[in-house]
Amino acid sequence: MTKFQTQPGFVVQAFRFALDPNASQEHALRSHCGAARVAYNWAVGWVTASWWQRRAEETYGIPQKELTEWRSWSLPSLRKAFNEAKHTDPRFTAWWEENSKEAYNTGLANAAAAFDNYAKSKRGQRKGKRAGMPRFKSKRKTRLACRFTTGTIRVDADGRHVTLPRLGTIRTHEPTGSLRTRVHAGTARVLSATVRHERGRWLASFQVEVRRDIVRVARPDVVVGIDLGVKTLAVLADSTGEIRTIPNPRHYDRSLKLLGRTSRTVSRRQGPDRRTGRKPSKRWVKANAARNKVHHRVGNLRTDALHKFTTAVAAEYGTIVVEDLHVAGMLRNRRLARHIADAGFGEINRQLNYKTGQRHATRMIVADRWYPSSKTCSGCGAVKAKLPLHVRTYECDACGLVIDRDDNAALNLAALAATAVTGTGVAGDQDTAPAVPKPRGADRKTRTTRTRRKAEAGRAGGATLPHQRQTETRDRTQAEALTLW
């Protein structure tokens, strides 16, 4: 993605509108998105071809200096090579002129980014899950998307149409006055536009540089702690002692009965079979569209509810304290994965992050992932060694405080904002008392399991377990390879 130099007082914001294309325009949209996929696959094949060629030549005993040169995956190199190939390669000569050059540039830019992510992940310079080598995109599974950075990109004066390169003027489902007014007033500048097919409809997202003044929040001196959960979506406890509970809408759970009915209807129709090449019947296509419509509605309801919640919180409090949740790890629990995904924990933190930084003068504090907010007493600061999930009421053994588990965690998170001043993170002693020493059980150590005890006993007796022998062999092999390298 191209990086723009944002002016002081301006932020980059997205304005998204649902499109209402006619039959010919939808065909052109699908053609542009398909061209982006074809360009991406061509770039992946063109770059990796040199890799496989070098590997084959090494097996023939060809010297290192005489091997095939590496092909660069930078965007300028891919553009130059593609412009040469599109005139001679029979896969492109017949149809490449039908689409805008921005469609092919989208695929090439995505391929260059994918190779960069792979190289950085290989060198350990990229955070998150390890990125693998780029693979070809399937025509059946790939999400349709195309990005335009040059050409005629505008919101029309009537407020109900947008104009894009080669696609022309397309009507929108909703008014575009929110963007058109800013552009005409000179407080916004359109940088790029992206069209994509998502949740059964075509969407146009405009990346806009907008002048945005920081809006003062309603309660700038109040600190709020947010504890996310499944039983209730969030518990908000502020520094004034007020505790609010946000119920969990459970949009997906409410639609399970309807989804089951539509899924049974789909299963009774003649669907596609890739092994035999059987085409789906018209009744199957109609039933599958009805089932997808239910899924799309659930996603839209969830997105709307989360945006309303995060916008209200960011506009009210001066300081917001949230937890650094390991959502990917939580989703591995097969009993809670569906409920956690339906609540959208990661999306809440993401929205709060940019809404507090760009729209309001709000400070956002992210508690450490290992901070025991649920185990710590909000009255005296004592920490329990264990607190299972089924225990929903916190009972302090030191001071006798009895409080709801989620309310206690939210109060501790709100008190965490005072750590820089008082040196404590306990709700009951924000101003005066020192921190209470924490007993065993509130650290980051992994709990001792049966397998761990066996391993420790084996090491004490001098025995070596099978998985230890495999680890030692792998480490020795890696050490030898590094020495040879």
Tab-separated table of C-alpha atoms in Angstrom, residues 113-482:
chain	number	residue	atom	x	y	z
A	113	ALA	CA	3.839	-7.166	-0.114
A	114	ALA	CA	3.403	-10.935	0.310
A	115	PHE	CA	7.046	-11.614	-0.613
A	116	ASP	CA	8.201	-8.817	1.723
A	117	ASN	CA	6.210	-10.315	4.600
A	118	TYR	CA	7.670	-13.742	3.871
A	119	ALA	CA	11.247	-12.412	3.819
A	120	LYS	CA	10.800	-10.378	7.012
A	121	SER	CA	9.184	-13.317	8.784
A	122	LYS	CA	12.047	-15.543	7.667
A	123	ARG	CA	14.560	-13.087	9.176
A	124	GLY	CA	12.549	-12.656	12.368
A	125	GLN	CA	11.728	-9.004	11.638
A	126	ARG	CA	7.947	-9.445	11.517
A	127	LYS	CA	5.638	-9.790	14.497
A	128	GLY	CA	2.769	-12.205	14.701
A	129	LYS	CA	2.259	-15.589	13.119
A	130	ARG	CA	5.000	-16.756	10.788
A	131	ALA	CA	4.236	-15.908	7.160
A	132	GLY	CA	4.744	-18.642	4.609
A	133	MET	CA	5.821	-18.423	0.995
A	134	PRO	CA	3.148	-16.788	-1.232
A	135	ARG	CA	0.844	-19.249	-2.950
A	136	PHE	CA	-1.484	-19.004	-5.927
A	137	LYS	CA	-4.955	-17.601	-5.309
A	138	SER	CA	-7.920	-19.780	-6.162
A	139	LYS	CA	-10.580	-18.417	-8.481
A	140	ARG	CA	-13.284	-20.019	-6.355
A	141	LYS	CA	-12.174	-18.833	-2.895
A	142	THR	CA	-10.437	-15.507	-3.437
A	143	ARG	CA	-12.275	-12.418	-2.231
A	144	LEU	CA	-12.977	-10.047	-5.096
A	145	ALA	CA	-11.158	-6.737	-4.599
A	146	CYS	CA	-9.442	-4.091	-6.707
A	147	ARG	CA	-7.750	-0.789	-5.770
A	148	PHE	CA	-7.545	2.424	-7.806
A	149	THR	CA	-4.904	5.057	-7.063
A	150	THR	CA	-4.892	7.112	-10.286
A	151	GLY	CA	-7.459	8.275	-12.801
A	152	THR	CA	-10.921	9.708	-12.263
A	153	ILE	CA	-11.896	8.957	-8.658
A	154	ARG	CA	-14.670	11.174	-7.344
A	155	VAL	CA	-17.995	11.423	-5.580
A	156	ASP	CA	-20.539	12.985	-7.930
A	157	ALA	CA	-22.387	16.197	-7.126
A	158	ASP	CA	-25.813	14.541	-6.921
A	159	GLY	CA	-24.702	12.596	-3.843
A	160	ARG	CA	-25.891	9.219	-5.169
A	161	HIS	CA	-23.161	8.223	-7.645
A	162	VAL	CA	-19.401	7.588	-7.615
A	163	THR	CA	-17.047	7.553	-10.594
A	164	LEU	CA	-14.124	5.144	-10.923
A	165	PRO	CA	-11.560	4.591	-13.723
A	166	ARG	CA	-12.813	2.439	-16.635
A	167	LEU	CA	-15.868	1.465	-14.571
A	168	GLY	CA	-17.607	4.787	-15.074
A	169	THR	CA	-20.370	6.219	-12.897
A	170	ILE	CA	-22.002	3.720	-10.519
A	171	ARG	CA	-25.034	4.384	-8.387
A	172	THR	CA	-24.793	3.938	-4.601
A	173	HIS	CA	-27.344	2.463	-2.205
A	174	GLU	CA	-26.867	5.321	0.270
A	175	PRO	CA	-26.161	9.065	0.043
A	176	THR	CA	-22.508	10.106	-0.220
A	177	GLY	CA	-23.018	13.544	1.305
A	178	SER	CA	-20.719	12.827	4.258
A	179	LEU	CA	-17.748	12.744	1.881
A	180	ARG	CA	-19.002	15.068	-0.877
A	181	THR	CA	-19.493	17.973	1.563
A	182	ARG	CA	-15.961	17.658	2.908
A	183	VAL	CA	-14.394	17.454	-0.546
A	184	HIS	CA	-16.244	20.533	-1.808
A	185	ALA	CA	-15.321	22.462	1.351
A	186	GLY	CA	-11.645	21.651	0.833
A	187	THR	CA	-11.263	19.767	4.112
A	188	ALA	CA	-10.806	16.352	2.473
A	189	ARG	CA	-8.758	14.897	-0.377
A	190	VAL	CA	-9.432	11.493	-1.938
A	191	LEU	CA	-6.255	9.390	-2.087
A	192	SER	CA	-7.506	6.069	-3.443
A	193	ALA	CA	-10.573	3.882	-3.827
A	194	THR	CA	-11.059	0.157	-3.319
A	195	VAL	CA	-13.982	-1.897	-4.571
A	196	ARG	CA	-14.672	-5.285	-3.036
A	197	HIS	CA	-17.438	-7.866	-2.888
A	198	GLU	CA	-18.256	-8.495	0.747
A	199	ARG	CA	-21.293	-9.999	2.486
A	200	GLY	CA	-23.240	-10.319	-0.724
A	201	ARG	CA	-22.834	-6.754	-2.003
A	202	TRP	CA	-20.337	-4.525	-3.752
A	203	LEU	CA	-18.683	-1.849	-1.600
A	204	ALA	CA	-16.548	1.142	-2.537
A	205	SER	CA	-14.141	2.343	0.150
A	206	PHE	CA	-12.484	5.739	-0.344
A	207	GLN	CA	-9.205	6.418	1.460
A	208	VAL	CA	-9.420	10.124	2.281
A	209	GLU	CA	-7.115	12.607	3.953
A	210	VAL	CA	-9.477	14.547	6.229
A	211	ARG	CA	-8.977	17.567	8.436
A	212	ARG	CA	-10.172	16.446	11.848
A	213	ASP	CA	-10.156	18.520	15.011
A	214	ILE	CA	-9.790	16.719	18.313
A	215	VAL	CA	-13.175	16.658	20.094
A	216	ARG	CA	-13.170	17.021	23.857
A	217	VAL	CA	-14.699	14.078	25.674
A	218	ALA	CA	-17.681	14.459	28.000
A	219	ARG	CA	-15.795	13.403	31.183
A	220	PRO	CA	-12.088	14.103	30.655
A	221	ASP	CA	-11.077	13.493	34.290
A	222	VAL	CA	-12.742	10.083	34.629
A	223	VAL	CA	-10.883	6.790	34.191
A	224	VAL	CA	-12.780	3.689	33.059
A	225	GLY	CA	-11.716	0.071	33.130
A	226	ILE	CA	-13.295	-2.302	30.585
A	227	ASP	CA	-13.502	-6.023	31.321
A	228	LEU	CA	-14.691	-8.020	28.313
A	229	GLY	CA	-16.557	-11.267	28.707
A	230	VAL	CA	-18.957	-13.761	27.184
A	231	LYS	CA	-21.780	-13.727	29.718
A	232	THR	CA	-21.871	-9.932	29.458
A	233	LEU	CA	-20.105	-8.192	26.595
A	234	ALA	CA	-18.348	-5.645	28.815
A	235	VAL	CA	-18.320	-4.330	32.359
A	236	LEU	CA	-17.349	-0.654	32.700
A	237	ALA	CA	-16.097	0.579	36.088
A	238	ASP	CA	-14.941	4.200	36.332
A	239	SER	CA	-12.927	6.068	38.939
A	240	THR	CA	-16.092	7.560	40.477
A	241	GLY	CA	-17.264	4.097	41.546
A	242	GLU	CA	-19.981	3.727	38.918
A	243	ILE	CA	-20.273	0.265	37.355
A	244	ARG	CA	-22.175	-0.358	34.131
A	245	THR	CA	-22.876	-3.661	32.418
A	246	ILE	CA	-23.185	-3.929	28.627
A	247	PRO	CA	-25.242	-7.024	27.714
A	248	ASN	CA	-23.965	-9.410	25.067
A	249	PRO	CA	-26.273	-9.262	22.007
A	250	ARG	CA	-25.316	-12.809	20.924
A	251	HIS	CA	-26.293	-12.164	17.317
A	252	TYR	CA	-25.011	-15.514	16.069
A	253	ASP	CA	-26.681	-17.572	18.799
A	254	ARG	CA	-30.019	-15.933	18.071
A	255	SER	CA	-29.721	-16.921	14.418
A	256	LEU	CA	-28.720	-20.564	14.967
A	257	LYS	CA	-32.285	-21.857	14.593
A	258	LEU	CA	-32.770	-20.038	11.295
A	259	LEU	CA	-29.323	-21.092	10.102
A	260	GLY	CA	-30.105	-24.712	10.889
A	261	ARG	CA	-33.313	-24.537	8.888
A	262	THR	CA	-31.690	-22.923	5.852
A	263	SER	CA	-28.731	-25.320	6.018
A	264	ARG	CA	-31.056	-28.322	5.950
A	265	THR	CA	-32.751	-26.863	2.895
A	266	VAL	CA	-29.376	-26.505	1.177
A	267	SER	CA	-28.385	-30.069	2.027
A	268	ARG	CA	-31.547	-31.394	0.324
A	269	ARG	CA	-30.736	-29.704	-2.960
A	270	GLN	CA	-28.329	-30.895	-5.653
A	271	GLY	CA	-25.144	-28.969	-4.957
A	272	PRO	CA	-21.876	-28.704	-6.882
A	273	ASP	CA	-19.386	-31.557	-6.947
A	274	ARG	CA	-15.839	-30.669	-7.986
A	275	ARG	CA	-14.801	-34.315	-8.314
A	276	THR	CA	-17.389	-35.161	-10.946
A	277	GLY	CA	-17.800	-31.657	-12.364
A	278	ARG	CA	-21.497	-31.532	-11.483
A	279	LYS	CA	-23.064	-28.074	-11.614
A	280	PRO	CA	-25.385	-26.923	-8.806
A	281	SER	CA	-29.090	-26.798	-9.465
A	282	LYS	CA	-30.981	-23.510	-9.511
A	283	ARG	CA	-32.846	-24.495	-6.359
A	284	TRP	CA	-29.509	-25.096	-4.580
A	285	VAL	CA	-28.219	-21.685	-5.666
A	286	LYS	CA	-31.388	-20.035	-4.373
A	287	ALA	CA	-31.251	-21.905	-1.034
A	288	ASN	CA	-27.552	-21.176	-0.583
A	289	ALA	CA	-28.183	-17.469	-1.195
A	290	ALA	CA	-30.865	-17.507	1.515
A	291	ARG	CA	-28.448	-19.121	3.971
A	292	ASN	CA	-25.689	-16.641	3.130
A	293	LYS	CA	-28.113	-13.791	3.679
A	294	VAL	CA	-28.522	-14.901	7.305
A	295	HIS	CA	-24.747	-14.953	7.796
A	296	HIS	CA	-24.405	-11.507	6.235
A	297	ARG	CA	-27.087	-10.065	8.495
A	298	VAL	CA	-25.357	-11.451	11.597
A	299	GLY	CA	-22.079	-9.857	10.516
A	300	ASN	CA	-23.731	-6.502	9.839
A	301	LEU	CA	-25.515	-6.495	13.199
A	302	ARG	CA	-22.287	-7.334	15.029
A	303	THR	CA	-20.327	-4.608	13.239
A	304	ASP	CA	-23.014	-2.003	13.946
A	305	ALA	CA	-23.229	-2.892	17.658
A	306	LEU	CA	-19.459	-2.814	18.187
A	307	HIS	CA	-19.087	0.550	16.438
A	308	LYS	CA	-21.833	2.107	18.558
A	309	PHE	CA	-20.310	0.753	21.773
A	310	THR	CA	-16.726	1.834	21.066
A	311	THR	CA	-17.785	5.267	19.779
A	312	ALA	CA	-19.793	5.955	22.931
A	313	VAL	CA	-16.937	4.889	25.223
A	314	ALA	CA	-14.278	6.879	23.355
A	315	ALA	CA	-16.435	10.030	23.444
A	316	GLU	CA	-17.174	9.885	27.172
A	317	TYR	CA	-14.045	9.027	29.187
A	318	GLY	CA	-10.676	10.746	29.363
A	319	THR	CA	-8.716	7.547	30.109
A	320	ILE	CA	-9.608	4.029	29.002
A	321	VAL	CA	-7.924	0.899	30.370
A	322	VAL	CA	-8.333	-2.394	28.500
A	323	GLU	CA	-6.736	-5.831	28.682
A	324	ASP	CA	-4.246	-7.257	26.200
A	325	LEU	CA	-6.204	-10.396	25.406
A	326	HIS	CA	-4.674	-13.310	23.526
A	327	VAL	CA	-7.761	-13.837	21.366
A	328	ALA	CA	-6.093	-16.362	19.041
A	329	GLY	CA	-5.252	-18.557	22.018
A	330	MET	CA	-8.725	-18.174	23.514
A	331	LEU	CA	-10.275	-19.372	20.264
A	332	ARG	CA	-8.536	-22.736	20.708
A	333	ASN	CA	-11.010	-23.566	23.461
A	334	ARG	CA	-13.641	-25.486	21.516
A	335	ARG	CA	-16.309	-24.821	24.134
A	336	LEU	CA	-15.934	-21.036	24.075
A	337	ALA	CA	-14.591	-20.337	20.582
A	338	ARG	CA	-17.998	-19.641	19.025
A	339	HIS	CA	-19.029	-17.256	21.801
A	340	ILE	CA	-15.696	-15.416	21.830
A	341	ALA	CA	-15.750	-14.969	18.063
A	342	ASP	CA	-19.341	-13.726	18.225
A	343	ALA	CA	-18.428	-11.135	20.873
A	344	GLY	CA	-15.549	-9.697	18.822
A	345	PHE	CA	-12.930	-9.037	21.527
A	346	GLY	CA	-10.155	-8.204	19.087
A	347	GLU	CA	-12.356	-5.833	17.072
A	348	ILE	CA	-13.332	-3.882	20.207
A	349	ASN	CA	-9.705	-3.187	21.129
A	350	ARG	CA	-8.834	-2.305	17.524
A	351	GLN	CA	-11.654	0.227	17.236
A	352	LEU	CA	-10.889	1.795	20.601
A	353	ASN	CA	-7.252	2.162	19.578
A	354	TYR	CA	-7.884	4.339	16.522
A	355	LYS	CA	-10.952	6.172	17.838
A	356	THR	CA	-9.134	7.383	20.935
A	357	GLY	CA	-6.046	8.408	18.969
A	358	GLN	CA	-7.673	10.223	16.031
A	359	ARG	CA	-10.998	11.587	17.256
A	360	HIS	CA	-10.723	12.454	20.950
A	361	ALA	CA	-8.089	13.586	23.414
A	362	THR	CA	-8.327	10.235	25.167
A	363	ARG	CA	-5.530	8.246	26.755
A	364	MET	CA	-5.716	4.500	26.204
A	365	ILE	CA	-3.817	2.143	28.500
A	366	VAL	CA	-3.394	-1.543	27.675
A	367	ALA	CA	-2.907	-3.722	30.749
A	368	ASP	CA	-0.232	-6.376	30.622
A	369	ARG	CA	-1.464	-9.746	29.429
A	370	TRP	CA	-0.363	-11.341	32.700
A	371	TYR	CA	-1.936	-8.729	34.980
A	372	PRO	CA	-4.260	-10.684	37.379
A	373	SER	CA	-7.244	-8.356	37.183
A	374	SER	CA	-9.761	-11.073	38.123
A	375	LYS	CA	-7.664	-12.640	40.897
A	376	THR	CA	-6.785	-9.369	42.637
A	377	CYS	CA	-9.057	-8.007	45.353
A	378	SER	CA	-10.218	-4.491	44.474
A	379	GLY	CA	-10.522	-3.687	48.183
A	380	CYS	CA	-7.197	-4.701	49.731
A	381	GLY	CA	-5.060	-5.929	46.847
A	382	ALA	CA	-4.699	-9.557	47.904
A	383	VAL	CA	-4.267	-11.977	45.014
A	384	LYS	CA	-5.805	-15.426	44.862
A	385	ALA	CA	-3.658	-18.304	43.704
A	386	LYS	CA	-6.473	-19.797	41.609
A	387	LEU	CA	-9.835	-18.559	40.378
A	388	PRO	CA	-11.595	-20.962	37.979
A	389	LEU	CA	-13.888	-19.589	35.308
A	390	HIS	CA	-17.001	-21.180	36.808
A	391	VAL	CA	-16.559	-19.107	39.993
A	392	ARG	CA	-18.477	-15.936	39.135
A	393	THR	CA	-18.291	-14.297	42.594
A	394	TYR	CA	-15.018	-13.067	44.057
A	395	GLU	CA	-14.636	-13.648	47.819
A	396	CYS	CA	-11.503	-12.158	49.371
A	397	ASP	CA	-9.896	-14.287	52.088
A	398	ALA	CA	-8.041	-11.280	53.513
A	399	CYS	CA	-10.677	-8.546	53.889
A	400	GLY	CA	-13.884	-10.516	53.293
A	401	LEU	CA	-14.993	-8.529	50.249
A	402	VAL	CA	-17.699	-10.238	48.195
A	403	ILE	CA	-18.163	-8.855	44.679
A	404	ASP	CA	-19.003	-10.010	41.199
A	405	ARG	CA	-15.983	-11.353	39.379
A	406	ASP	CA	-16.309	-9.082	36.335
A	407	ASP	CA	-17.023	-5.985	38.450
A	408	ASN	CA	-13.896	-6.688	40.481
A	409	ALA	CA	-11.753	-7.025	37.340
A	410	ALA	CA	-13.115	-3.782	35.868
A	411	LEU	CA	-12.372	-1.887	39.100
A	412	ASN	CA	-8.784	-3.162	39.108
A	413	LEU	CA	-8.323	-2.123	35.496
A	414	ALA	CA	-9.606	1.381	36.267
A	415	ALA	CA	-7.178	1.616	39.190
A	416	LEU	CA	-4.312	0.589	36.939
A	417	ALA	CA	-4.277	4.096	35.431
A	418	ALA	CA	-3.020	5.426	38.773
A	419	THR	CA	0.043	3.167	38.752
A	420	ALA	CA	2.359	5.910	37.494
A	421	VAL	CA	1.357	8.158	40.423
A	422	THR	CA	0.918	5.840	43.412
A	423	GLY	CA	2.893	2.793	42.320
A	424	THR	CA	-0.070	0.454	42.816
A	425	GLY	CA	-2.678	-1.103	40.627
A	426	VAL	CA	-5.298	-1.870	43.260
A	427	ALA	CA	-8.704	-0.222	43.273
A	428	GLY	CA	-8.863	0.133	47.041
A	429	ASP	CA	-5.621	2.070	47.503
A	430	GLN	CA	-5.312	4.471	44.597
A	431	ASP	CA	-4.264	7.360	46.823
A	432	THR	CA	-2.678	6.180	50.069
A	433	ALA	CA	-1.897	2.557	50.801
A	434	PRO	CA	1.204	0.800	49.440
A	435	ALA	CA	0.939	-2.234	47.223
A	436	VAL	CA	0.015	-5.475	48.982
A	437	PRO	CA	2.511	-8.289	48.318
A	438	LYS	CA	1.089	-10.874	45.961
A	439	PRO	CA	1.101	-14.550	47.020
A	440	ARG	CA	2.217	-17.433	44.875
A	441	GLY	CA	0.022	-18.122	41.879
A	442	ALA	CA	-0.055	-14.640	40.339
A	443	ASP	CA	3.105	-15.020	38.273
A	444	ARG	CA	3.754	-16.079	34.694
A	445	LYS	CA	4.924	-19.610	35.464
A	446	THR	CA	3.326	-22.507	33.673
A	447	ARG	CA	1.295	-24.725	35.928
A	448	THR	CA	2.870	-28.130	36.659
A	449	THR	CA	1.127	-30.886	34.725
A	450	ARG	CA	1.455	-34.655	34.761
A	451	THR	CA	3.698	-34.619	31.674
A	452	ARG	CA	5.855	-31.880	33.173
A	453	ARG	CA	6.266	-33.836	36.429
A	454	LYS	CA	7.332	-36.897	34.412
A	455	ALA	CA	9.906	-34.852	32.552
A	456	GLU	CA	11.291	-33.369	35.767
A	457	ALA	CA	11.466	-36.824	37.358
A	458	GLY	CA	13.236	-38.195	34.304
A	459	ARG	CA	15.829	-35.428	34.358
A	460	ALA	CA	16.382	-35.974	38.072
A	461	GLY	CA	16.998	-39.703	37.490
A	462	GLY	CA	19.218	-39.166	34.481
A	463	ALA	CA	16.721	-40.649	32.026
A	464	THR	CA	15.969	-39.075	28.664
A	465	LEU	CA	12.416	-38.994	27.345
A	466	PRO	CA	11.679	-39.558	23.601
A	467	HIS	CA	10.675	-35.943	22.952
A	468	GLN	CA	13.896	-34.806	24.677
A	469	ARG	CA	15.985	-37.020	22.397
A	470	GLN	CA	14.210	-35.536	19.360
A	471	THR	CA	14.885	-32.002	20.617
A	472	GLU	CA	18.567	-32.735	21.259
A	473	THR	CA	18.934	-34.293	17.781
A	474	ARG	CA	17.243	-31.294	16.129
A	475	ASP	CA	19.419	-28.812	18.048
A	476	ARG	CA	22.576	-30.752	17.159
A	477	THR	CA	21.577	-30.848	13.467
A	478	GLN	CA	20.884	-27.097	13.440
A	479	ALA	CA	24.219	-26.402	15.103
A	480	GLU	CA	26.044	-28.488	12.505
A	481	ALA	CA	24.213	-26.720	9.676
A	482	LEU	CA	25.139	-23.306	11.045
